[in-house]
Amino acid sequence: MKQRKRTKIADALSPEKIGEEINIKGWVRTRRGNKNVSFVAINDGSTIHNLQVVIEMEKFGEDFLKPITTGASLSVNGKLVASQGKGQTVEVQAEEMEIYGTADPATYPLQKKGHSLEFLREIAYLRPRTNTFGAIFRMRHHMSFAIHQYFNDRGFYYFHTPIITGSDAEGAGAMFEVTSFNLNNVPKTEDGSIDYSKDFFGRQTNLTVSGQLEGELGAMSLGAIYTFGPTFRAENSNTPRHLAEFWMIEPEVAFYDIHDNMDLAEDFLKYLIRYALEHCKDDIEFLAKMYDEELPDRLKFVVENDFVRLSYGEGVKILEESGHTFEFPVHWGTDLQSEHERYLVEKHFKRPVILTDYPKEIKSFYMKQNDDGKTVRAMDVLFPKIGEIIGGSEREENYDKLMQRVKETGMNIDPIWWYIETRKFGTAPHAGFGLGFERLMLFVTGMTNIRDVIPFPRTPNNAEF
Amino acid sequence: MKQRKRTKIADALSPEKIGEEINIKGWVRTRRGNKNVSFVAINDGSTIHNLQVVIEMEKFGEDFLKPITTGASLSVNGKLVASQGKGQTVEVQAEEMEIYGTADPATYPLQKKGHSLEFLREIAYLRPRTNTFGAIFRMRHHMSFAIHQYFNDRGFYYFHTPIITGSDAEGAGAMFEVTSFNLNNVPKTEDGSIDYSKDFFGRQTNLTVSGQLEGELGAMSLGAIYTFGPTFRAENSNTPRHLAEFWMIEPEVAFYDIHDNMDLAEDFLKYLIRYALEHCKDDIEFLAKMYDEELPDRLKFVVENDFVRLSYGEGVKILEESGHTFEFPVHWGTDLQSEHERYLVEKHFKRPVILTDYPKEIKSFYMKQNDDGKTVRAMDVLFPKIGEIIGGSEREENYDKLMQRVKETGMNIDPIWWYIETRKFGTAPHAGFGLGFERLMLFVTGMTNIRDVIPFPRTPNNAEF
């Protein structure tokens, strides 16, 4: 075969290239035809669209062409021409071909027919080869890049907080333990307790549930930082909304109050969704067609409307007076459930909502206390279909007030003495929030199960691949 | 105080703004002066440079000004004027001030005087407030962003490979175990072994040592991917070159051979270093002045010169014939030590070097075998001062050859059956490499201890903060 620089299919699908002799490489999606001519649709991951290769049977011979079945990997030299067929504008007339790898139709799990999302979850090592997961994972890339670009353009620094940690950011939430011990023979002290001084780090360590506490150290020195990394929860929740391993984005900004924080959250989310609409048009169109016709409108709607901002107290009052029967009763002091959040967003305001000033009892110890003695400067951003997509707050920067909440909640501050100390040395107002990346991905793709927006989901009893 | 939009110091340090009434916020680095006037240098993390605030003592009174010591956090309203003093072009004449937080000189560990890097490591929660670590972590951000931008511009997709895994990518290397077990009471089966079916994931799980194997799944569907995430090694190595938790970048590309792979690695590294020279000028200048005068020249040198490419065999021959006495003797078949790599780079070629075609015995099972039966298509990129900065290879895409290496090396493929299967279904040539992010950071900052280029280093007996 003649050596030729490969053209990606995303670049080949352009009328400007008609007439060029090109090389394409990729995997067979479908093959159809008759005894004279074969039409082979090739995909190389660069776009949701396939490129059709037209093969004259006589030129290559039946024996050569036989292994060209769904899943096989090919290199094709040929001329790019305007297509006479329906469904594509250009196609390649095969002149030379090499088969890199075959895919026996008797054993290859991804045949032409559609597959259920459940089935594809079981073969997560192959599902990125499907249209659906190609689209989702390309969008996952674009959203990741948009996040970095947004913060970089605004002078925020990407700050790598630790994954292995001796502290628990939330003071709650089940954690995975990280150890080098041989679990058959865990060292004990004389009194029979585990001798962590003999473990790798000389102490008990866990997987982080949030980078916020360390992120605040970054904000109090670099001014404005963000994290974007994996976080972990060992809760035994087998639901379409929970993962044991997920990615989180946590900006933290010195000298921000809760209003600056809300402005940032709204601007950030709109930027990301606008970016998706601009950079992922074909993939969104495909997902809308296959799964969720309202997806494009829902995305545009968020970009075009101001988020409603009101207090938790006002929100609860609306829910109480709504006349709607909720599965979980609601009154001042209860933590809001997804049904309450979605009622406010989808039925009442018909816009994204930011709730602020939650009762201190249902929020974390580090949130700034309001003068009423009852509420804290928390903010949750609520989205249609998703419920809470962002949670954040202004932080309590006053040492005495912070220590009072530590005492009230009975927290053990031994592992986070350094966090407390920042309130002694040059403390300053600051605020931040956390965006669950997979929640965002659910929103922009229209998918409904969180296991379908991360390549290799980790859930109870599942760490395959 | 009058409410005014804050100006970041990086933006205030511009002659264009002279005459404007601005607000700045930040932390006091130094204070000097006499009984009439105080000069307070403020830093807010946006740049290595401080902004000088000129305070007339009479205007604010001694009592108010007393707590303005190193580390205190301030908000200042004032006029930006051309500076009469040496060392700065502009300064702020304080009109109104608020002290957010004080820092008692008796207890605040970061006083004006310089501190050793060793001491600063012990107070890693405060060290980002120093000039040195401000510069390093700003550069860490810029390098991270450059990595994402490089790949995004070239059609690579960021692919999130799992952190918790049931497999070991290298077939070697000590791993951390992840568990939900109560280590005081690990469930056992009837025969006395650990009953992992009762653990969170229903199996034994570890922290990943590399995303490569899953990354290959991405490349064989999306075409070109990269990872950028934390990886872990539980080796008890207490050296300036090893971390238990570090970040790695791993591109993987379908249809690439080892030459494409080398081209990518060289272009990528040059892009990153050029980006540092363009975007981190002030920070590099500071680090050069304080730690390593040759840093800027070393960076420019890499950008301006082609990397030398030769085989491992040729490299060993040069070392054998060099007449140089190495601590570790070198001959065909030995793994190269840092002293050998640095000899080739620094003494012999005086340029970065890419070595290829290593003996298969010292490389991983998945590397493509050459026809000589002895070597594999591995490539290591060697840098001055660092030694190996990138390791990669073309991958063995032939099922039978891969399985032969699996047998020779005695690997257990049960946990990676899915990896092996990709060679059955549409296999194709592909290649990739891994760049240790902290190795890159050592190179671009000129620092010599890897604990100084990551915010919160994890090493044996150290998981503080």
mmCIF file of C-alpha atoms in Angstrom, chain A residues 6 8 25-27 29 43-47 71-74 100-104 107-109 122-126 128-129 133-135 137-138 140-142 144-145 148-167 175-186 188 192-194 196-197 199-203 205 207 214-215 217-224 226 228-230 232-237 244-245 247 253-256 275 397 414-415 417-419 421-429 437-438 454-456 458-465, chain B residues 6 8 25-27 29 43-47 71-74 100-104 107-109 122-129 133-135 137-138 140-142 144-145 148-167 175-184 186 188 192-194 196-197 199-203 205 207 214-215 217-224 226 228-230 232-237 244-245 247 253-256 275 397 414-415 417-419 421-429 437-438 454-456 458-465:
data_model
loop_
_atom_site.group_PDB
_atom_site.id
_atom_site.type_symbol
_atom_site.label_atom_id
_atom_site.label_comp_id
_atom_site.label_asym_id
_atom_site.label_seq_id
_atom_site.Cartn_x
_atom_site.Cartn_y
_atom_site.Cartn_z
ATOM 1 C CA ARG A 6 -3.882 9.695 7.473
ATOM 2 C CA LYS A 8 -9.244 11.928 10.289
ATOM 3 C CA LYS A 25 -8.168 4.446 9.163
ATOM 4 C CA GLY A 26 -10.897 3.291 11.491
ATOM 5 C CA TRP A 27 -13.333 0.603 12.484
ATOM 6 C CA ARG A 29 -19.603 0.085 11.756
ATOM 7 C CA ASN A 43 -15.771 5.400 12.132
ATOM 8 C CA ASP A 44 -12.540 6.544 13.763
ATOM 9 C CA GLY A 45 -13.864 8.281 16.879
ATOM 10 C CA SER A 46 -13.131 11.789 15.632
ATOM 11 C CA THR A 47 -16.849 12.425 14.988
ATOM 12 C CA GLY A 71 -15.749 -4.065 14.357
ATOM 13 C CA ALA A 72 -12.873 -4.837 11.991
ATOM 14 C CA SER A 73 -10.063 -2.275 11.753
ATOM 15 C CA LEU A 74 -9.015 -1.011 8.327
ATOM 16 C CA TYR A 100 -5.418 -4.470 10.664
ATOM 17 C CA GLY A 101 -7.730 -6.569 12.787
ATOM 18 C CA THR A 102 -10.853 -8.643 12.341
ATOM 19 C CA ALA A 103 -13.832 -9.047 14.678
ATOM 20 C CA ASP A 104 -15.429 -12.470 14.439
ATOM 21 C CA THR A 107 -18.015 -13.620 19.252
ATOM 22 C CA TYR A 108 -17.805 -9.824 18.849
ATOM 23 C CA PRO A 109 -20.418 -8.449 21.254
ATOM 24 C CA GLU A 122 -21.501 -4.822 31.245
ATOM 25 C CA ILE A 123 -19.086 -4.406 28.352
ATOM 26 C CA ALA A 124 -17.797 -0.986 29.361
ATOM 27 C CA TYR A 125 -14.440 -1.878 27.761
ATOM 28 C CA LEU A 126 -16.116 -1.836 24.331
ATOM 29 C CA PRO A 128 -16.888 3.745 23.744
ATOM 30 C CA ARG A 129 -17.036 2.199 20.234
ATOM 31 C CA PHE A 133 -20.779 6.462 24.179
ATOM 32 C CA GLY A 134 -18.569 8.016 21.528
ATOM 33 C CA ALA A 135 -20.809 11.075 21.752
ATOM 34 C CA PHE A 137 -17.103 10.728 25.980
ATOM 35 C CA ARG A 138 -16.312 13.334 23.352
ATOM 36 C CA ARG A 140 -16.903 14.695 28.505
ATOM 37 C CA HIS A 141 -13.658 15.872 26.974
ATOM 38 C CA HIS A 142 -15.112 19.138 25.741
ATOM 39 C CA SER A 144 -13.385 19.142 30.872
ATOM 40 C CA PHE A 145 -11.526 21.447 28.563
ATOM 41 C CA HIS A 148 -9.931 24.505 32.484
ATOM 42 C CA GLN A 149 -10.297 27.253 29.907
ATOM 43 C CA TYR A 150 -12.898 29.113 31.942
ATOM 44 C CA PHE A 151 -10.709 29.273 35.026
ATOM 45 C CA ASN A 152 -7.449 29.857 33.177
ATOM 46 C CA ASP A 153 -8.933 32.837 31.348
ATOM 47 C CA ARG A 154 -10.016 34.327 34.678
ATOM 48 C CA GLY A 155 -6.745 33.959 36.582
ATOM 49 C CA PHE A 156 -7.681 30.943 38.704
ATOM 50 C CA TYR A 157 -4.909 28.427 39.369
ATOM 51 C CA TYR A 158 -5.473 24.677 39.064
ATOM 52 C CA PHE A 159 -4.465 23.381 42.491
ATOM 53 C CA HIS A 160 -3.841 19.656 42.999
ATOM 54 C CA THR A 161 -5.252 18.696 46.374
ATOM 55 C CA PRO A 162 -4.270 15.290 47.748
ATOM 56 C CA ILE A 163 -6.191 12.093 46.974
ATOM 57 C CA ILE A 164 -4.838 10.157 49.937
ATOM 58 C CA THR A 165 -5.689 12.082 53.074
ATOM 59 C CA GLY A 166 -5.754 11.816 56.826
ATOM 60 C CA SER A 167 -8.804 14.066 57.110
ATOM 61 C CA MET A 175 -14.668 6.808 53.302
ATOM 62 C CA PHE A 176 -12.494 4.174 51.683
ATOM 63 C CA GLU A 177 -9.405 3.268 53.631
ATOM 64 C CA VAL A 178 -6.003 3.186 51.904
ATOM 65 C CA THR A 179 -3.439 0.814 53.339
ATOM 66 C CA SER A 180 -0.260 -1.133 52.668
ATOM 67 C CA PHE A 181 -1.051 -3.654 55.384
ATOM 68 C CA ASN A 182 -1.329 -7.328 54.605
ATOM 69 C CA LEU A 183 -4.976 -7.683 55.643
ATOM 70 C CA ASN A 184 -4.281 -11.243 56.770
ATOM 71 C CA ASN A 185 -1.997 -9.934 59.405
ATOM 72 C CA VAL A 186 -2.797 -6.389 60.514
ATOM 73 C CA LYS A 188 -1.747 -4.510 66.550
ATOM 74 C CA GLY A 192 -5.133 -4.726 70.713
ATOM 75 C CA SER A 193 -5.934 -1.735 68.519
ATOM 76 C CA ILE A 194 -4.580 -1.402 64.980
ATOM 77 C CA TYR A 196 -1.230 2.464 62.179
ATOM 78 C CA SER A 197 2.260 3.688 62.984
ATOM 79 C CA ASP A 199 1.305 1.493 57.919
ATOM 80 C CA PHE A 200 2.874 3.215 54.897
ATOM 81 C CA PHE A 201 2.053 6.734 56.011
ATOM 82 C CA GLY A 202 2.450 6.052 59.730
ATOM 83 C CA ARG A 203 -1.226 6.884 60.263
ATOM 84 C CA THR A 205 -5.396 7.272 55.616
ATOM 85 C CA LEU A 207 -9.478 8.512 49.899
ATOM 86 C CA GLU A 214 -6.836 21.993 51.140
ATOM 87 C CA GLY A 215 -8.299 24.170 48.389
ATOM 88 C CA LEU A 217 -5.145 26.816 51.736
ATOM 89 C CA GLY A 218 -4.561 27.507 48.055
ATOM 90 C CA ALA A 219 -7.056 30.367 47.971
ATOM 91 C CA MET A 220 -5.497 31.986 51.044
ATOM 92 C CA SER A 221 -2.163 32.206 49.233
ATOM 93 C CA LEU A 222 -2.713 32.152 45.453
ATOM 94 C CA GLY A 223 -5.966 34.118 45.656
ATOM 95 C CA ALA A 224 -8.206 32.073 43.370
ATOM 96 C CA TYR A 226 -9.857 25.432 41.507
ATOM 97 C CA PHE A 228 -10.662 19.145 39.290
ATOM 98 C CA GLY A 229 -9.987 15.643 40.445
ATOM 99 C CA PRO A 230 -11.422 12.339 41.598
ATOM 100 C CA PHE A 232 -14.701 9.092 46.634
ATOM 101 C CA ARG A 233 -17.652 7.980 48.770
ATOM 102 C CA ALA A 234 -17.943 4.524 50.257
ATOM 103 C CA GLU A 235 -21.703 4.763 50.764
ATOM 104 C CA ASN A 236 -23.500 1.613 49.738
ATOM 105 C CA SER A 237 -25.878 3.505 47.406
ATOM 106 C CA ALA A 244 -18.199 5.542 44.564
ATOM 107 C CA GLU A 245 -15.598 7.338 42.410
ATOM 108 C CA TRP A 247 -14.853 13.801 39.544
ATOM 109 C CA VAL A 253 -11.666 32.370 46.039
ATOM 110 C CA ALA A 254 -10.169 34.738 48.598
ATOM 111 C CA PHE A 255 -12.182 37.924 49.273
ATOM 112 C CA TYR A 256 -15.367 36.490 47.703
ATOM 113 C CA TYR A 275 -19.564 25.743 25.173
ATOM 114 C CA GLU A 397 -13.294 33.004 58.524
ATOM 115 C CA ASP A 414 -7.007 16.748 65.314
ATOM 116 C CA PRO A 415 -6.578 15.724 61.656
ATOM 117 C CA TRP A 417 -5.449 21.459 62.864
ATOM 118 C CA TRP A 418 -3.857 23.161 59.844
ATOM 119 C CA TYR A 419 -7.271 24.173 58.508
ATOM 120 C CA GLU A 421 -4.872 27.587 61.966
ATOM 121 C CA THR A 422 -5.529 29.495 58.744
ATOM 122 C CA ARG A 423 -8.115 31.455 60.766
ATOM 123 C CA LYS A 424 -5.294 32.587 63.058
ATOM 124 C CA PHE A 425 -2.887 33.751 60.388
ATOM 125 C CA GLY A 426 -4.127 36.433 58.014
ATOM 126 C CA THR A 427 -7.676 35.135 57.795
ATOM 127 C CA ALA A 428 -9.884 36.741 55.157
ATOM 128 C CA PRO A 429 -13.389 36.379 53.731
ATOM 129 C CA PHE A 437 -18.725 16.659 37.111
ATOM 130 C CA GLU A 438 -20.953 13.669 36.388
ATOM 131 C CA ILE A 454 -18.071 8.062 33.125
ATOM 132 C CA PRO A 455 -15.962 5.534 31.224
ATOM 133 C CA PHE A 456 -15.526 2.981 34.010
ATOM 134 C CA ARG A 458 -17.277 2.269 40.305
ATOM 135 C CA THR A 459 -20.334 1.219 42.310
ATOM 136 C CA PRO A 460 -21.045 -1.355 45.012
ATOM 137 C CA ASN A 461 -19.810 -4.742 43.757
ATOM 138 C CA ASN A 462 -18.461 -3.251 40.547
ATOM 139 C CA ALA A 463 -14.819 -2.319 39.875
ATOM 140 C CA GLU A 464 -14.411 -4.140 36.574
ATOM 141 C CA PHE A 465 -12.017 -2.860 33.865
ATOM 142 C CA ARG B 6 -11.064 44.819 43.637
ATOM 143 C CA LYS B 8 -5.700 42.133 41.291
ATOM 144 C CA LYS B 25 -6.724 43.019 48.811
ATOM 145 C CA GLY B 26 -3.965 40.687 49.881
ATOM 146 C CA TRP B 27 -1.486 39.647 52.523
ATOM 147 C CA ARG B 29 4.772 40.424 53.024
ATOM 148 C CA ASN B 43 0.904 40.138 47.711
ATOM 149 C CA ASP B 44 -2.322 38.507 46.550
ATOM 150 C CA GLY B 45 -0.986 35.460 44.725
ATOM 151 C CA SER B 46 -1.757 36.797 41.263
ATOM 152 C CA THR B 47 1.921 37.485 40.595
ATOM 153 C CA GLY B 71 0.984 37.671 57.106
ATOM 154 C CA ALA B 72 -1.911 40.001 57.972
ATOM 155 C CA SER B 73 -4.737 40.271 55.459
ATOM 156 C CA LEU B 74 -5.819 43.726 54.287
ATOM 157 C CA TYR B 100 -9.362 41.262 57.733
ATOM 158 C CA GLY B 101 -7.026 39.106 59.750
ATOM 159 C CA THR B 102 -3.885 39.519 61.801
ATOM 160 C CA ALA B 103 -0.877 37.216 62.132
ATOM 161 C CA ASP B 104 0.754 37.379 65.525
ATOM 162 C CA THR B 107 3.389 32.538 66.509
ATOM 163 C CA TYR B 108 3.131 33.040 62.722
ATOM 164 C CA PRO B 109 5.770 30.695 61.268
ATOM 165 C CA GLU B 122 6.894 20.815 57.348
ATOM 166 C CA ILE B 123 4.458 23.708 57.032
ATOM 167 C CA ALA B 124 3.142 22.764 53.595
ATOM 168 C CA TYR B 125 -0.210 24.318 54.560
ATOM 169 C CA LEU B 126 1.435 27.758 54.598
ATOM 170 C CA ARG B 127 4.242 27.446 52.077
ATOM 171 C CA PRO B 128 2.131 28.521 49.042
ATOM 172 C CA ARG B 129 2.270 31.977 50.668
ATOM 173 C CA PHE B 133 5.997 28.182 46.259
ATOM 174 C CA GLY B 134 3.748 30.833 44.798
ATOM 175 C CA ALA B 135 5.966 30.737 41.712
ATOM 176 C CA PHE B 137 2.292 26.466 41.975
ATOM 177 C CA ARG B 138 1.473 29.161 39.444
ATOM 178 C CA ARG B 140 2.092 24.042 37.942
ATOM 179 C CA HIS B 141 -1.177 25.579 36.841
ATOM 180 C CA HIS B 142 0.234 26.930 33.592
ATOM 181 C CA SER B 144 -1.446 21.771 33.455
ATOM 182 C CA PHE B 145 -3.359 24.122 31.235
ATOM 183 C CA HIS B 148 -4.935 20.280 28.089
ATOM 184 C CA GLN B 149 -4.615 22.925 25.402
ATOM 185 C CA TYR B 150 -2.023 20.966 23.458
ATOM 186 C CA PHE B 151 -4.177 17.878 23.246
ATOM 187 C CA ASN B 152 -7.456 19.720 22.742
ATOM 188 C CA ASP B 153 -6.014 21.633 19.793
ATOM 189 C CA ARG B 154 -4.931 18.350 18.204
ATOM 190 C CA GLY B 155 -8.170 16.397 18.535
ATOM 191 C CA PHE B 156 -7.189 14.225 21.503
ATOM 192 C CA TYR B 157 -9.925 13.459 24.033
ATOM 193 C CA TYR B 158 -9.325 13.666 27.778
ATOM 194 C CA PHE B 159 -10.295 10.193 28.993
ATOM 195 C CA HIS B 160 -10.871 9.585 32.708
ATOM 196 C CA THR B 161 -9.424 6.194 33.558
ATOM 197 C CA PRO B 162 -10.352 4.712 36.929
ATOM 198 C CA ILE B 163 -8.415 5.414 40.134
ATOM 199 C CA ILE B 164 -9.724 2.381 42.006
ATOM 200 C CA THR B 165 -8.856 -0.675 39.977
ATOM 201 C CA GLY B 166 -8.745 -4.446 40.135
ATOM 202 C CA SER B 167 -5.734 -4.635 37.828
ATOM 203 C CA MET B 175 0.162 -0.967 45.167
ATOM 204 C CA PHE B 176 -1.997 0.558 47.862
ATOM 205 C CA GLU B 177 -5.063 -1.440 48.748
ATOM 206 C CA VAL B 178 -8.477 0.242 48.916
ATOM 207 C CA THR B 179 -11.001 -1.267 51.271
ATOM 208 C CA SER B 180 -14.166 -0.684 53.258
ATOM 209 C CA PHE B 181 -13.327 -3.442 55.712
ATOM 210 C CA ASN B 182 -13.021 -2.747 59.384
ATOM 211 C CA LEU B 183 -9.361 -3.744 59.697
ATOM 212 C CA ASN B 184 -10.025 -4.953 63.229
ATOM 213 C CA VAL B 186 -11.528 -8.604 58.284
ATOM 214 C CA LYS B 188 -12.530 -14.602 56.276
ATOM 215 C CA GLY B 192 -9.139 -18.724 56.360
ATOM 216 C CA SER B 193 -8.365 -16.465 53.419
ATOM 217 C CA ILE B 194 -9.737 -12.935 53.163
ATOM 218 C CA TYR B 196 -13.144 -10.081 49.412
ATOM 219 C CA SER B 197 -16.655 -10.892 48.204
ATOM 220 C CA ASP B 199 -15.702 -5.868 50.509
ATOM 221 C CA PHE B 200 -17.315 -2.817 48.872
ATOM 222 C CA PHE B 201 -16.524 -3.822 45.317
ATOM 223 C CA GLY B 202 -16.890 -7.567 45.898
ATOM 224 C CA ARG B 203 -13.222 -8.047 45.032
ATOM 225 C CA THR B 205 -9.078 -3.356 44.741
ATOM 226 C CA LEU B 207 -5.064 2.420 43.609
ATOM 227 C CA GLU B 214 -7.836 1.541 30.100
ATOM 228 C CA GLY B 215 -6.423 4.365 27.997
ATOM 229 C CA LEU B 217 -9.553 1.067 25.294
ATOM 230 C CA GLY B 218 -10.184 4.763 24.704
ATOM 231 C CA ALA B 219 -7.713 4.952 21.832
ATOM 232 C CA MET B 220 -9.262 1.899 20.153
ATOM 233 C CA SER B 221 -12.606 3.692 19.998
ATOM 234 C CA LEU B 222 -12.092 7.466 20.157
ATOM 235 C CA GLY B 223 -8.864 7.355 18.160
ATOM 236 C CA ALA B 224 -6.624 9.605 20.244
ATOM 237 C CA TYR B 226 -4.932 11.294 26.916
ATOM 238 C CA PHE B 228 -4.082 13.341 33.253
ATOM 239 C CA GLY B 229 -4.716 12.081 36.728
ATOM 240 C CA PRO B 230 -3.229 10.836 39.978
ATOM 241 C CA PHE B 232 0.125 5.747 43.073
ATOM 242 C CA ARG B 233 3.107 3.616 44.085
ATOM 243 C CA ALA B 234 3.445 2.038 47.501
ATOM 244 C CA GLU B 235 7.206 1.573 47.232
ATOM 245 C CA ASN B 236 9.026 2.529 50.394
ATOM 246 C CA SER B 237 11.351 4.938 48.567
ATOM 247 C CA ALA B 244 3.619 7.762 46.652
ATOM 248 C CA GLU B 245 0.995 9.933 44.922
ATOM 249 C CA TRP B 247 0.158 12.963 38.543
ATOM 250 C CA VAL B 253 -3.147 6.974 19.836
ATOM 251 C CA ALA B 254 -4.637 4.470 17.410
ATOM 252 C CA PHE B 255 -2.660 3.893 14.201
ATOM 253 C CA TYR B 256 0.525 5.456 15.623
ATOM 254 C CA TYR B 275 4.617 27.702 26.964
ATOM 255 C CA GLU B 397 -1.403 -5.471 18.849
ATOM 256 C CA ASP B 414 -7.495 -12.748 34.967
ATOM 257 C CA PRO B 415 -7.938 -9.117 36.090
ATOM 258 C CA TRP B 417 -9.093 -10.206 30.362
ATOM 259 C CA TRP B 418 -10.733 -7.164 28.726
ATOM 260 C CA TYR B 419 -7.353 -5.748 27.732
ATOM 261 C CA GLU B 421 -9.740 -9.142 24.231
ATOM 262 C CA THR B 422 -9.138 -5.851 22.430
ATOM 263 C CA ARG B 423 -6.550 -7.793 20.390
ATOM 264 C CA LYS B 424 -9.352 -10.084 19.209
ATOM 265 C CA PHE B 425 -11.798 -7.402 18.143
ATOM 266 C CA GLY B 426 -10.613 -4.962 15.523
ATOM 267 C CA THR B 427 -7.047 -4.741 16.791
ATOM 268 C CA ALA B 428 -4.888 -2.036 15.238
ATOM 269 C CA PRO B 429 -1.395 -0.596 15.605
ATOM 270 C CA PHE B 437 3.979 15.531 35.725
ATOM 271 C CA GLU B 438 6.228 16.186 38.717
ATOM 272 C CA ILE B 454 3.372 19.253 44.436
ATOM 273 C CA PRO B 455 1.266 21.077 47.035
ATOM 274 C CA PHE B 456 0.878 18.202 49.519
ATOM 275 C CA ARG B 458 2.699 11.899 50.024
ATOM 276 C CA THR B 459 5.783 9.910 51.010
ATOM 277 C CA PRO B 460 6.548 7.146 53.519
ATOM 278 C CA ASN B 461 5.332 8.303 56.939
ATOM 279 C CA ASN B 462 3.939 11.540 55.557
ATOM 280 C CA ALA B 463 0.290 12.201 54.661
ATOM 281 C CA GLU B 464 -0.133 15.458 56.584
ATOM 282 C CA PHE B 465 -2.533 18.154 55.377
#
